[in-house]
Structures are given as structure tokens and as C-alpha cells.
Coordinates of C-alpha atoms and ligand atoms in Angstrom, one line a residue:
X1 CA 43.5 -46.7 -24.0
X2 CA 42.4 -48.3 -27.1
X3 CA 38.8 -49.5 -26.3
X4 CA 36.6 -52.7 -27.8
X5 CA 33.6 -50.0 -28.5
X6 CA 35.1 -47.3 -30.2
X7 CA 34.5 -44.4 -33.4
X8 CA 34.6 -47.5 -36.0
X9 CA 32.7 -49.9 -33.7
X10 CA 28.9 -50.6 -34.7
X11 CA 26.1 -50.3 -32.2
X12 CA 24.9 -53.6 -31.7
X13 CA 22.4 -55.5 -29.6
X14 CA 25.4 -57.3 -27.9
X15 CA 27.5 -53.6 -27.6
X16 CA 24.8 -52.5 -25.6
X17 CA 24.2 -55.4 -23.6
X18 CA 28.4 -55.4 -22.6
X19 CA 27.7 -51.3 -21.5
X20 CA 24.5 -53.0 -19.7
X21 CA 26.4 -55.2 -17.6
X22 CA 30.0 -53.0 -17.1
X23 CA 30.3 -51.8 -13.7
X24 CA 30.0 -47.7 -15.2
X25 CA 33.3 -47.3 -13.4
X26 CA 34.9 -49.9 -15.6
X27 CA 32.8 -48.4 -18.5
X28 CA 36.0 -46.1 -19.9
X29 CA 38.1 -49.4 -20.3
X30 CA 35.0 -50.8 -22.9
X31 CA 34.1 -47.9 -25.0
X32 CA 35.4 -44.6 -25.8
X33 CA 34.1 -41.0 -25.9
X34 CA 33.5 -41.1 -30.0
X35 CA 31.3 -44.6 -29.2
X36 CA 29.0 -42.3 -26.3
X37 CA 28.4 -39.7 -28.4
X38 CA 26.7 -42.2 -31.2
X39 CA 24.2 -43.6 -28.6
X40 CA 21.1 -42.4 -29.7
X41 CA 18.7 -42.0 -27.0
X42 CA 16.6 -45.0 -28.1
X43 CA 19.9 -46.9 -27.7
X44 CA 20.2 -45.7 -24.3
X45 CA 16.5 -46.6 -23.9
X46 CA 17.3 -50.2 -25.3
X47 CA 20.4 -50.1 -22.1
X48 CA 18.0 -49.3 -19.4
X49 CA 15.8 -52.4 -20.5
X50 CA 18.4 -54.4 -20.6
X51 CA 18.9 -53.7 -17.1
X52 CA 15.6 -54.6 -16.4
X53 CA 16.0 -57.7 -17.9
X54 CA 19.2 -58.9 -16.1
X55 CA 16.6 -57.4 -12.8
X56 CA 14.1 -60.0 -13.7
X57 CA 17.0 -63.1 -14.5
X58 CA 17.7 -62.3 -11.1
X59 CA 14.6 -62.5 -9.7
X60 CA 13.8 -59.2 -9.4
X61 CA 11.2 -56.6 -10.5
X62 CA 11.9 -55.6 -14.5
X63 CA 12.9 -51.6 -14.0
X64 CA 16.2 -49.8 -15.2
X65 CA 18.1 -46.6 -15.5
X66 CA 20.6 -45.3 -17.3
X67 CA 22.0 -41.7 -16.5
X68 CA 23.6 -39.7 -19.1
X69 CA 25.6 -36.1 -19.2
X70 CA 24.6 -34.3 -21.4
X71 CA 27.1 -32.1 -22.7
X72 CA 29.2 -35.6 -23.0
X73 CA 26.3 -38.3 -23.5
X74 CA 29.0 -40.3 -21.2
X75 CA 27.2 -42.8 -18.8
X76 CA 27.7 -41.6 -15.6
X77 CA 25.2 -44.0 -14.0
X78 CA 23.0 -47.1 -14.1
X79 CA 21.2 -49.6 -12.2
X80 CA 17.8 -51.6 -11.9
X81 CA 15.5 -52.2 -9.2
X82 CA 16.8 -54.3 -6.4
X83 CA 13.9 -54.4 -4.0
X84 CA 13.6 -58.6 -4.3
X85 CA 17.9 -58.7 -4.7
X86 CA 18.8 -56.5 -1.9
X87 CA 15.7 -57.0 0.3
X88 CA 15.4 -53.4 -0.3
X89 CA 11.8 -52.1 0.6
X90 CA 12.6 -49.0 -1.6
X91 CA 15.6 -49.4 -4.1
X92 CA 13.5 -48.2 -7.4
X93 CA 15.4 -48.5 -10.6
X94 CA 15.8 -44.2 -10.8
X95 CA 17.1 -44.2 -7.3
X96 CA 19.6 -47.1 -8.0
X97 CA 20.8 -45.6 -11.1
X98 CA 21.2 -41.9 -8.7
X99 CA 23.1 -44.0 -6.0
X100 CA 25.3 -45.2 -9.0
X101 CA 26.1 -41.4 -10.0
X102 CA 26.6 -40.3 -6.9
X103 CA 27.2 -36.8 -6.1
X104 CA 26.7 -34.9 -9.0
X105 CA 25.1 -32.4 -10.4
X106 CA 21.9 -33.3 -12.1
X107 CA 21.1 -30.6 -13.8
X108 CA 23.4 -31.2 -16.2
X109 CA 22.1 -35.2 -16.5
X110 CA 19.4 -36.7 -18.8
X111 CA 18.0 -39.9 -17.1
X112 CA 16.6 -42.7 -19.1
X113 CA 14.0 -45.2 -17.2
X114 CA 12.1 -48.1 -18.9
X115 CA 9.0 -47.3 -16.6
X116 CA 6.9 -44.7 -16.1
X117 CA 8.4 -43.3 -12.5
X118 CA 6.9 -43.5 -9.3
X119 CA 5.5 -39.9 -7.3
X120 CA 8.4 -40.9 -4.9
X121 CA 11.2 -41.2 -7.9
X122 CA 9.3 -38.3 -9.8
X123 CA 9.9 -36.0 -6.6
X124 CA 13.4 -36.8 -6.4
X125 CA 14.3 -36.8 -9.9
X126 CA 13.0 -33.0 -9.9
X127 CA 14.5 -32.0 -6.7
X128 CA 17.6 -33.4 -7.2
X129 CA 17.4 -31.1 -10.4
X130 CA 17.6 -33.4 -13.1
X131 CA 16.9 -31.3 -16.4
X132 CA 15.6 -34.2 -18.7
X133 CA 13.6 -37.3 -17.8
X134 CA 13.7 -40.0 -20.9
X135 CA 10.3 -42.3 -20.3
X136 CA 10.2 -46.0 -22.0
X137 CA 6.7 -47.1 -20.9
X138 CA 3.8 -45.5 -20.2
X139 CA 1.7 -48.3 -21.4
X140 CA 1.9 -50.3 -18.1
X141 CA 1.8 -47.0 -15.4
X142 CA 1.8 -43.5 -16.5
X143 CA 0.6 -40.1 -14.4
X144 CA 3.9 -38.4 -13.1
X145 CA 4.9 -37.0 -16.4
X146 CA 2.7 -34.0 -15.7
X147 CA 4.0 -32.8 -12.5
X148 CA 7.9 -33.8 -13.8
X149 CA 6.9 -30.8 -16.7
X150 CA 5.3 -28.6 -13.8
X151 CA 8.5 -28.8 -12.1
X152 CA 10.5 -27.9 -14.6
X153 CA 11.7 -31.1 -16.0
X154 CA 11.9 -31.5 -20.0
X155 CA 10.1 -35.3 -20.0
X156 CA 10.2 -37.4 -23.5
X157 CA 8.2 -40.7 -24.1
X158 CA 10.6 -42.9 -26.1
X159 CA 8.6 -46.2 -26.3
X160 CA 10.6 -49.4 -26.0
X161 CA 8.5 -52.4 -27.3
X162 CA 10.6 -54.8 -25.4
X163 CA 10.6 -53.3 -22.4
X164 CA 7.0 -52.6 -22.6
X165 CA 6.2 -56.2 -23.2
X166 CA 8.8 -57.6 -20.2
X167 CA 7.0 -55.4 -18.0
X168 CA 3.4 -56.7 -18.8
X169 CA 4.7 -60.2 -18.5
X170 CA 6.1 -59.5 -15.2
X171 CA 2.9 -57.7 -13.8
X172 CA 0.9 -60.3 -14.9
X173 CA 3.0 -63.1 -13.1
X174 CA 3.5 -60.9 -10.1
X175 CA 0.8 -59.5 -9.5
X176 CA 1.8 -58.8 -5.7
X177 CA 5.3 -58.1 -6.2
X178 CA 4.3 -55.5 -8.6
X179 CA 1.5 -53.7 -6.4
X180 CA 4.6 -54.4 -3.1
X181 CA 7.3 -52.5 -5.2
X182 CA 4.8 -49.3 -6.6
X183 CA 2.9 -49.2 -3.1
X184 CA 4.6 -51.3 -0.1
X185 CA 3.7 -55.0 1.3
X186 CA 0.6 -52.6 3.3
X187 CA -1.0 -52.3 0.1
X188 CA -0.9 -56.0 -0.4
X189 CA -2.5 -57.0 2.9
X190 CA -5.5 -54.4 2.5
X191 CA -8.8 -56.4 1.9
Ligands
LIG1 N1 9.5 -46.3 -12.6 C1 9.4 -47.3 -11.7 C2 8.2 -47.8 -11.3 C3 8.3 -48.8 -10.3 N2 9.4 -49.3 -9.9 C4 10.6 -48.8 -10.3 O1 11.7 -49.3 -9.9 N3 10.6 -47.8 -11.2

């Protein structure tokens, strides 16, 4: 199939908001293998925060996820955050982007998250085997990057201003929703 994002297509701001909003099933029918492989991994960074941006125009806590192969550098899963959308008292950006995946194999998968992850997400993302973690913000939360590398895990900061600032904004605003999704409405009603 001839495809929109291909080996002549340039990567733009609006390319990578399209693979942001795809359905990564559909995501063959906009861009082709030659188009994956020139996604740098800021690019992929700059994906994930767009997902956390189309999190927060819903309503919803600013965190995304982009999962790559990495053999390929295909997409093979994405999501954001969903605990305000789905009601979900534990749907983190990492694990929506895993759900997304599905049953692969990790190992062979770099995943790419526009926050610092969670000890929860950090303890799946190195039992499920996942062989490198991509970090976009440790400005806002940072800590799990150590025991991600004592596990095993190959972990990279890759800084995304945007995403960095989107997050602040939110957590500012928020306040509670922020503290609910990191540590659970208990944490909120403590004195
Ligand atoms: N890394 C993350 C921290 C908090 N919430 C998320 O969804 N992801």
C-alpha cells in the first residue's frame, strides 16, 4: 500500500501528531517501514507527549507512551493515562501503552514515556522484560531510574521541553488529581 508518511515524506510536527492519534493497528495504512525507521527517538519522545496532550484535552492526567521494536523501530504500541477517562484507578500511561502491545515480547521493545515512571510501572516494565526505557521528564518526578538500571534495564533521559512544561502546568492545577494518580484517592484524604 502506498502510504501518506513514507521514505520521501518529511517528519513534521503534524506527521507525528497523525501517528499520535492513529489507532497503532491502523498505523501501517498511514506510514510505511522506510518513514519508522527515520523516527529519531526524540521524535518518538515528541509522540508520547502528544499523547499526553490529547490525555489532558480530554480531561485527563498529561502521561504517554509510545512502544517501539527495536530491530524495526515499528510502533507496536501507545497510549496515555486514562485514570479520569476510563474511571480507571490504575491505567498509567506505560501500562496503557503495554495493554496496546499486547502479548509480546518485550525484550525486544524500547518504551518511550513523557514521565518519569511510577515504582508500580517501573516493576512491570522490568518484569515484563522490557530491554530499554526512554525517560522525557525527570524534572517533575524522578527516582525509579535506578532500580530500572539495577534490573537490568538500559534507561535514557531524553528531555522534552514540552512535555516537561504540560506536566508542571497540570500538577499545578491539579494538585489532587496528580497526588490521586501517583499514590491513590487514600493519599488525598490523609491529614
Ligand atoms: N510515569 C507516570 C507517572 C504517573 N502517571 C503515569 O501515568 N505515568
Amino acid at each position: 500500500m502506498e502510504t501518506l508518511l513514507n521514505a520521501g515524506a518529511p517528519v513534521t510536527e503534524a506527521a507525528l501528531a497523525a501517528i499520535a492519534h492513529m489507532p497503532s493497528a491502523s498505523l501501517p495504512a498511514l506510514m510505511d517501514d522506510e518513514f519508522a525507521r527515520r523516527l529519531s527517538d526524540a521524535d518518538l519522545m515528541r509522540i508520547a507527549v502528544l499523547l499526553a496532550r490529547k490525555s489532558h484535552d480530554e480531561g485527563g492526567c498529561p502521561i504517554g507512551a509510545v512502544i517501539i521494536d527495536n530491530a524495526t523501530r515499528r510502533i507496536v504500541g501507545k497510549g496515555h493515562n486514562t485514570l479520569v477517562q476510563e474511571n480507571h484507578p490504575y491505567n498509567h500511561g506505560e501500562t496503557s501503552a503495554m495493554r496496546d502491545a499486547g502479548r509480546l515480547d518485550f525484550g525486544r521493545t524500547t518504551l518511550f514515556t513523557s514521565l518519569s515512571p511510577c515504582e508500580v510501572c517501573a516493576t512491570l516494565l522490568h518484569m515484563r522484560g522490557v530491554s530499554r526505557v526512554v525517560v522525557g521528564d525527570v524534572t517533575n518526578a524522578s527516582g525509579t531510574e535506578p532500580l530500572l538500571r539495577a534490573k537490568g534495564v538500559e534507561v535514557e533521559i531524553l528531555e522534552d521541553p514540552q512535555g516537561i512544561e504540560l506536566y508542571a502546568r497540570f500538577r499545578a492545577g491539579n494538585p489532587e488529581l496528580d497526588l490521586e494518580d501517583w499514590k491513590g484517592l487514600s493519599a488525598t484524604h490523609r491529614p
